[in-house]
Coordinates of C-alpha atoms in Angstrom, one line a residue:
M1057 CA 154.7 95.3 149.8
I1058 CA 153.5 99.2 150.1
G1059 CA 157.2 100.0 151.0
S1060 CA 158.7 98.1 148.0
A1061 CA 156.3 99.5 145.6
W1062 CA 157.0 103.0 146.8
N1063 CA 160.8 102.5 146.7
A1064 CA 160.4 101.1 143.1
L1065 CA 159.0 104.4 141.9
P1066 CA 161.2 107.2 140.4
E1067 CA 162.0 109.7 143.2
P1068 CA 159.8 112.4 141.4
L1069 CA 156.7 110.2 141.5
R1070 CA 157.1 109.2 145.1
D1071 CA 154.4 111.8 146.2
P1072 CA 153.8 112.8 149.7
V1073 CA 150.1 113.3 149.2
A1074 CA 149.6 109.6 148.5
L1075 CA 151.2 108.9 151.8
A1076 CA 148.8 111.4 153.4
I1077 CA 145.8 109.7 152.0
P1078 CA 144.9 107.8 155.0
A1079 CA 145.1 110.9 157.4
F1080 CA 143.0 112.7 154.8
A1081 CA 140.3 109.7 154.9
L1082 CA 140.4 109.8 158.8
L1083 CA 140.0 113.5 159.3
L1084 CA 137.2 113.5 156.7
A1085 CA 135.2 110.8 158.5
I1086 CA 135.7 112.5 161.8
E1087 CA 134.5 115.9 160.2
W1088 CA 131.6 114.3 158.7
F1089 CA 130.5 112.3 161.7
A1090 CA 130.6 115.8 163.8
A1091 CA 128.5 117.4 161.0
V1092 CA 125.9 114.6 161.3
K1093 CA 125.9 114.7 165.3
L1094 CA 126.4 118.3 165.9
E1095 CA 125.2 120.1 162.8
D1096 CA 123.6 123.5 163.9
G1097 CA 122.6 124.5 160.4
T1098 CA 125.5 127.0 160.0
R1099 CA 128.9 125.6 160.1
G1100 CA 130.6 122.6 158.8
S1101 CA 127.6 121.2 156.5
Y1102 CA 128.1 118.4 154.3
K1103 CA 126.0 117.2 151.2
G1104 CA 126.6 113.9 150.1
S1105 CA 126.4 114.6 146.3
D1106 CA 128.6 117.5 146.7
A1107 CA 131.1 115.3 149.1
R1108 CA 131.0 112.7 146.3
A1109 CA 131.9 114.9 143.4
S1110 CA 134.9 116.4 145.4
L1111 CA 136.0 112.9 146.1
G1112 CA 135.6 111.8 142.2
M1113 CA 137.7 114.9 141.3
G1114 CA 140.4 114.0 143.8
V1115 CA 140.7 110.5 142.6
V1116 CA 141.1 111.6 138.8
S1117 CA 143.7 114.3 139.9
I1118 CA 145.8 111.7 141.3
A1119 CA 146.4 110.2 137.8
T1120 CA 146.5 113.7 135.9
T1121 CA 148.9 115.1 138.3
T1122 CA 151.2 112.2 138.2
A1123 CA 151.0 112.3 134.2
W1124 CA 151.9 116.3 134.5
K1125 CA 155.0 115.5 136.8
T1126 CA 156.2 112.9 134.6
L1127 CA 156.3 115.2 131.6
A1128 CA 157.8 117.9 133.8
L1129 CA 160.5 115.7 135.0
V1130 CA 162.1 115.8 131.4
G1131 CA 162.1 119.7 131.3
Y1132 CA 163.1 120.3 134.9
T1133 CA 166.1 117.6 134.6
A1134 CA 167.4 119.3 131.4
L1135 CA 167.3 122.7 133.1
Y1136 CA 169.1 121.3 136.3
V1137 CA 171.6 119.6 134.6
Y1138 CA 172.5 122.0 131.6
V1139 CA 171.3 125.6 132.9
A1140 CA 171.5 125.9 136.6
P1141 CA 174.9 127.6 137.6
W1142 CA 174.9 125.3 140.7
H1143 CA 173.5 122.5 142.3
L1144 CA 172.0 122.5 145.7
P1145 CA 172.8 119.8 148.1
A1146 CA 169.6 117.6 149.0
D1147 CA 170.9 117.0 152.5
A1148 CA 171.6 120.9 153.4
W1149 CA 169.0 122.4 155.8
Y1150 CA 169.2 125.7 153.5
T1151 CA 168.1 123.8 150.3
W1152 CA 164.9 122.8 152.1
V1153 CA 164.3 126.2 153.5
I1154 CA 164.6 127.5 149.9
L1155 CA 162.4 124.8 148.6
I1156 CA 159.6 125.5 151.0
L1157 CA 159.8 129.2 150.6
G1158 CA 160.3 129.2 147.0
V1159 CA 157.3 126.7 146.5
D1160 CA 155.0 128.7 148.3
I1161 CA 156.0 132.3 147.1
L1162 CA 155.5 130.7 143.4
F1163 CA 152.3 128.9 144.5
Y1164 CA 151.0 132.6 145.8
A1165 CA 152.1 134.0 142.4
Y1166 CA 150.4 131.2 140.4
H1167 CA 147.3 131.3 142.5
R1168 CA 147.0 135.0 142.1
I1169 CA 147.3 134.8 138.4
A1170 CA 144.7 132.0 138.4
H1171 CA 142.1 134.2 139.8
R1172 CA 142.9 137.3 137.5
T1173 CA 143.5 135.4 134.0
R1174 CA 140.4 133.6 132.5
V1175 CA 142.0 130.7 130.8
I1176 CA 143.8 129.7 134.0
W1177 CA 140.9 130.4 136.1
A1178 CA 139.2 127.8 133.8
T1179 CA 141.3 125.2 135.4
H1180 CA 141.1 126.5 138.9
Q1181 CA 137.4 127.4 139.2
A1182 CA 136.6 123.5 139.9
H1183 CA 138.1 123.9 143.2
H1184 CA 135.9 126.8 144.1
S1185 CA 132.8 125.3 142.6
S1186 CA 131.4 123.7 145.9
E1187 CA 128.9 125.7 148.2
Y1188 CA 130.2 123.7 151.1
F1189 CA 133.5 124.1 153.0
N1190 CA 134.8 121.0 154.4
F1191 CA 137.8 118.7 154.3
S1192 CA 136.2 117.1 151.0
T1193 CA 136.5 120.4 149.3
A1194 CA 140.2 120.1 149.6
L1195 CA 140.2 117.1 147.5
R1196 CA 138.1 118.9 144.7
Q1197 CA 141.3 119.4 142.6
K1198 CA 141.9 120.5 139.1
W1199 CA 143.1 118.2 136.5
N1200 CA 145.2 120.4 134.4
N1201 CA 148.4 121.1 136.3
S1202 CA 150.2 122.7 133.4
G1203 CA 150.3 126.2 134.8
E1204 CA 151.9 125.1 138.0
I1205 CA 154.4 123.0 136.0
V1206 CA 155.5 126.2 134.2
M1207 CA 155.6 128.3 137.4
W1208 CA 157.9 125.9 139.2
L1209 CA 160.6 126.4 136.6
P1210 CA 162.7 128.8 138.6
L1211 CA 163.2 126.1 141.4
P1212 CA 165.4 123.6 139.0
L1213 CA 166.8 126.9 137.6
L1214 CA 168.2 127.8 141.1
G1215 CA 169.6 124.4 141.4
V1216 CA 167.0 122.6 143.5
P1217 CA 166.9 118.9 142.5
P1218 CA 163.9 118.2 140.3
W1219 CA 162.7 115.5 142.8
M1220 CA 162.6 118.0 145.7
V1221 CA 160.6 120.3 143.5
F1222 CA 157.9 117.7 143.3
V1223 CA 158.0 116.7 147.0
G1224 CA 158.0 120.6 148.1
F1225 CA 154.7 121.4 146.1
S1226 CA 153.3 117.9 147.7
I1227 CA 154.2 119.1 151.2
N1228 CA 152.3 122.5 150.3
L1229 CA 149.3 120.5 149.0
V1230 CA 149.2 118.4 152.1
Y1231 CA 149.3 121.4 154.5
Q1232 CA 146.5 123.1 152.6
F1233 CA 144.2 119.9 153.5
W1234 CA 143.5 121.0 156.9
V1235 CA 142.6 124.8 156.3
H1236 CA 139.5 123.6 154.4
T1237 CA 137.1 123.3 157.3
E1238 CA 134.7 125.3 159.4
R1239 CA 135.3 123.4 162.5
I1240 CA 138.4 125.2 163.6
D1241 CA 137.8 128.7 164.6
K1242 CA 140.7 131.6 164.6
L1243 CA 143.9 130.3 166.1
P1244 CA 146.4 132.6 168.2
R1245 CA 147.4 135.7 166.7
P1246 CA 150.8 134.8 165.9
I1247 CA 149.7 131.9 164.1
E1248 CA 147.3 133.6 162.0
F1249 CA 149.9 136.5 161.2
V1250 CA 152.3 134.2 159.7
F1251 CA 150.5 131.1 158.3
N1252 CA 147.6 130.2 156.3
T1253 CA 144.7 129.0 158.6
P1254 CA 141.2 127.8 158.2
S1255 CA 140.0 131.4 158.8
H1256 CA 142.1 132.9 156.3
H1257 CA 141.2 130.2 153.7
R1258 CA 137.4 130.7 154.4
V1259 CA 137.7 134.0 153.2
H1260 CA 139.5 132.8 150.1
H1261 CA 136.5 130.4 149.2
G1262 CA 134.1 133.1 150.0
N1263 CA 131.9 134.7 147.1
D1264 CA 130.9 137.9 149.2
P1265 CA 132.3 141.0 147.6
Q1266 CA 134.6 141.8 150.5
Y1267 CA 136.3 138.4 150.3
L1268 CA 136.7 138.0 146.4
D1269 CA 140.4 137.5 145.3
K1270 CA 141.9 137.7 148.8
N1271 CA 144.3 135.4 150.8
Y1272 CA 146.0 133.4 148.0
G1273 CA 148.7 131.9 150.2
G1274 CA 149.5 128.1 150.5
I1275 CA 151.3 127.7 153.8
F1276 CA 152.0 131.3 154.5
I1277 CA 149.7 134.2 154.6
V1278 CA 152.5 136.7 154.9
W1279 CA 152.7 137.0 151.0
D1280 CA 149.2 138.3 151.1
R1281 CA 150.0 140.8 153.8
L1282 CA 152.9 142.0 152.0
F1283 CA 151.3 142.4 148.4
G1284 CA 147.9 143.7 149.4
S1285 CA 145.7 140.7 148.9
Y1286 CA 144.9 139.9 152.6
A1287 CA 141.2 140.2 154.2
D1288 CA 140.5 139.1 157.6
E1289 CA 137.4 137.0 158.3
I1290 CA 134.7 139.0 159.6
D1291 CA 131.5 137.4 158.8
R1292 CA 130.8 133.7 157.7
P1293 CA 131.5 133.5 154.0
H1294 CA 129.1 132.3 151.7
Y1295 CA 130.9 129.8 149.5
G1296 CA 131.1 128.7 145.6
L1297 CA 131.1 130.5 142.5
T1298 CA 129.4 133.8 141.9
K1299 CA 127.7 132.2 138.9
P1300 CA 126.8 128.6 140.2
V1301 CA 127.2 125.7 137.8
N1302 CA 124.5 123.6 139.4
T1303 CA 125.6 120.2 138.7
Y1304 CA 127.6 117.4 140.5
N1305 CA 128.9 115.8 137.2
I1306 CA 132.6 116.1 137.5
W1307 CA 133.5 116.3 133.7
T1308 CA 131.2 119.5 133.7
L1309 CA 132.6 121.0 136.6
Q1310 CA 136.0 120.6 135.3
T1311 CA 135.2 121.9 131.9
H1312 CA 132.3 124.2 131.6
E1313 CA 134.5 127.3 131.9
Y1314 CA 136.6 126.4 128.8
R1315 CA 133.4 125.8 126.7
S1316 CA 132.1 129.2 127.9
I1317 CA 135.4 130.8 126.7
A1318 CA 135.1 129.0 123.5
R1319 CA 131.6 130.4 122.9
D1320 CA 132.7 133.8 123.9
V1321 CA 135.8 133.8 121.5
A1322 CA 133.3 132.5 118.6
A1323 CA 131.1 135.4 119.1
S1324 CA 133.8 138.2 119.3
R1325 CA 134.2 140.9 116.8
S1326 CA 137.8 141.5 116.9
W1327 CA 141.0 140.1 118.0
R1328 CA 141.0 142.5 120.9
E1329 CA 137.7 140.8 122.1
R1330 CA 139.3 137.3 121.5
V1331 CA 142.3 138.3 123.6
G1332 CA 140.1 139.8 126.4
F1333 CA 138.0 136.8 126.6
V1334 CA 140.9 134.4 127.0
L1335 CA 143.6 136.5 128.9
G1336 CA 141.5 139.2 130.6
P1337 CA 139.9 138.5 134.0
P1338 CA 137.0 136.4 134.7
G1339 CA 133.8 138.2 134.0
W1340 CA 135.5 140.5 131.4
T1341 CA 133.2 141.9 128.8
P1342 CA 134.0 144.1 126.1
S1343 CA 132.3 147.5 125.7
R1344 CA 131.4 148.7 122.4
T1345 CA 132.5 152.1 123.3
G1346 CA 136.0 151.1 123.7
T1347 CA 136.1 150.4 127.5
K1348 CA 135.7 147.4 129.4
E1349 CA 134.1 146.0 132.6
T1350 CA 135.3 143.1 134.8
S1351 CA 133.5 141.1 137.3
S1352 CA 135.1 139.0 140.1
S1353 CA 137.2 136.0 139.6
S1354 CA 134.5 133.8 141.0
S1355 CA 132.3 134.2 138.2

């Protein structure tokens, strides 16, 4: 029954993330059990209300992501059919290499922009709102994928079939599940040099000054090394936003930053301030002397 239902879906909606859900659930249960039995007060902690909030956001994100992908399919197909100068064969190995590398470099770019542009950060910050770092945190996903939909546009323009674009991003997302844990220490140096690992991603979720706005990579950490956004894990990070939201209400966690932007814009004295509050980095504040101050993207 599951197989027939899967095959009945249009190719772009056959999401590998859905197939990975049983593995996610198993790993989460194992990690939770380990936290209960082995908890030493410093690593791998779980809090029931926090984990339930993460799971709730993940469930809703499945529906919202499907809706965004359905909308994107129309645009991607038009670009692929009418604009792309060539069509890459789906059965060629090099097409899959282009896809995986292309999705990952575009994810890096989007991820970095999301941390430095407040209106996009308003969408992404929900993923960073947990003060715990475990497999449930990986499921704390945003509900607005519009930014990523726009960021993937170069792929159908390069001739990658639209359904492959969605599969490629899902592969990227599935990979990132396992890096959300404190139970895995640093791996052998060649792996740490090339790939995103739990150690690298713990840094990314840290709100400590030395870790802010670092390690944006999805599958590969080499983009951060190339573009100057890499930081090594020295001390155990402190997790969460620099200004905690202090709620487990999933609607509030997803929307509070949009409301903050609206309040700041309403109180603005000029168009420069309005633009700054929307497109400036998170924490941007206008200076009445003509300069501006910024704070970290985890604000």
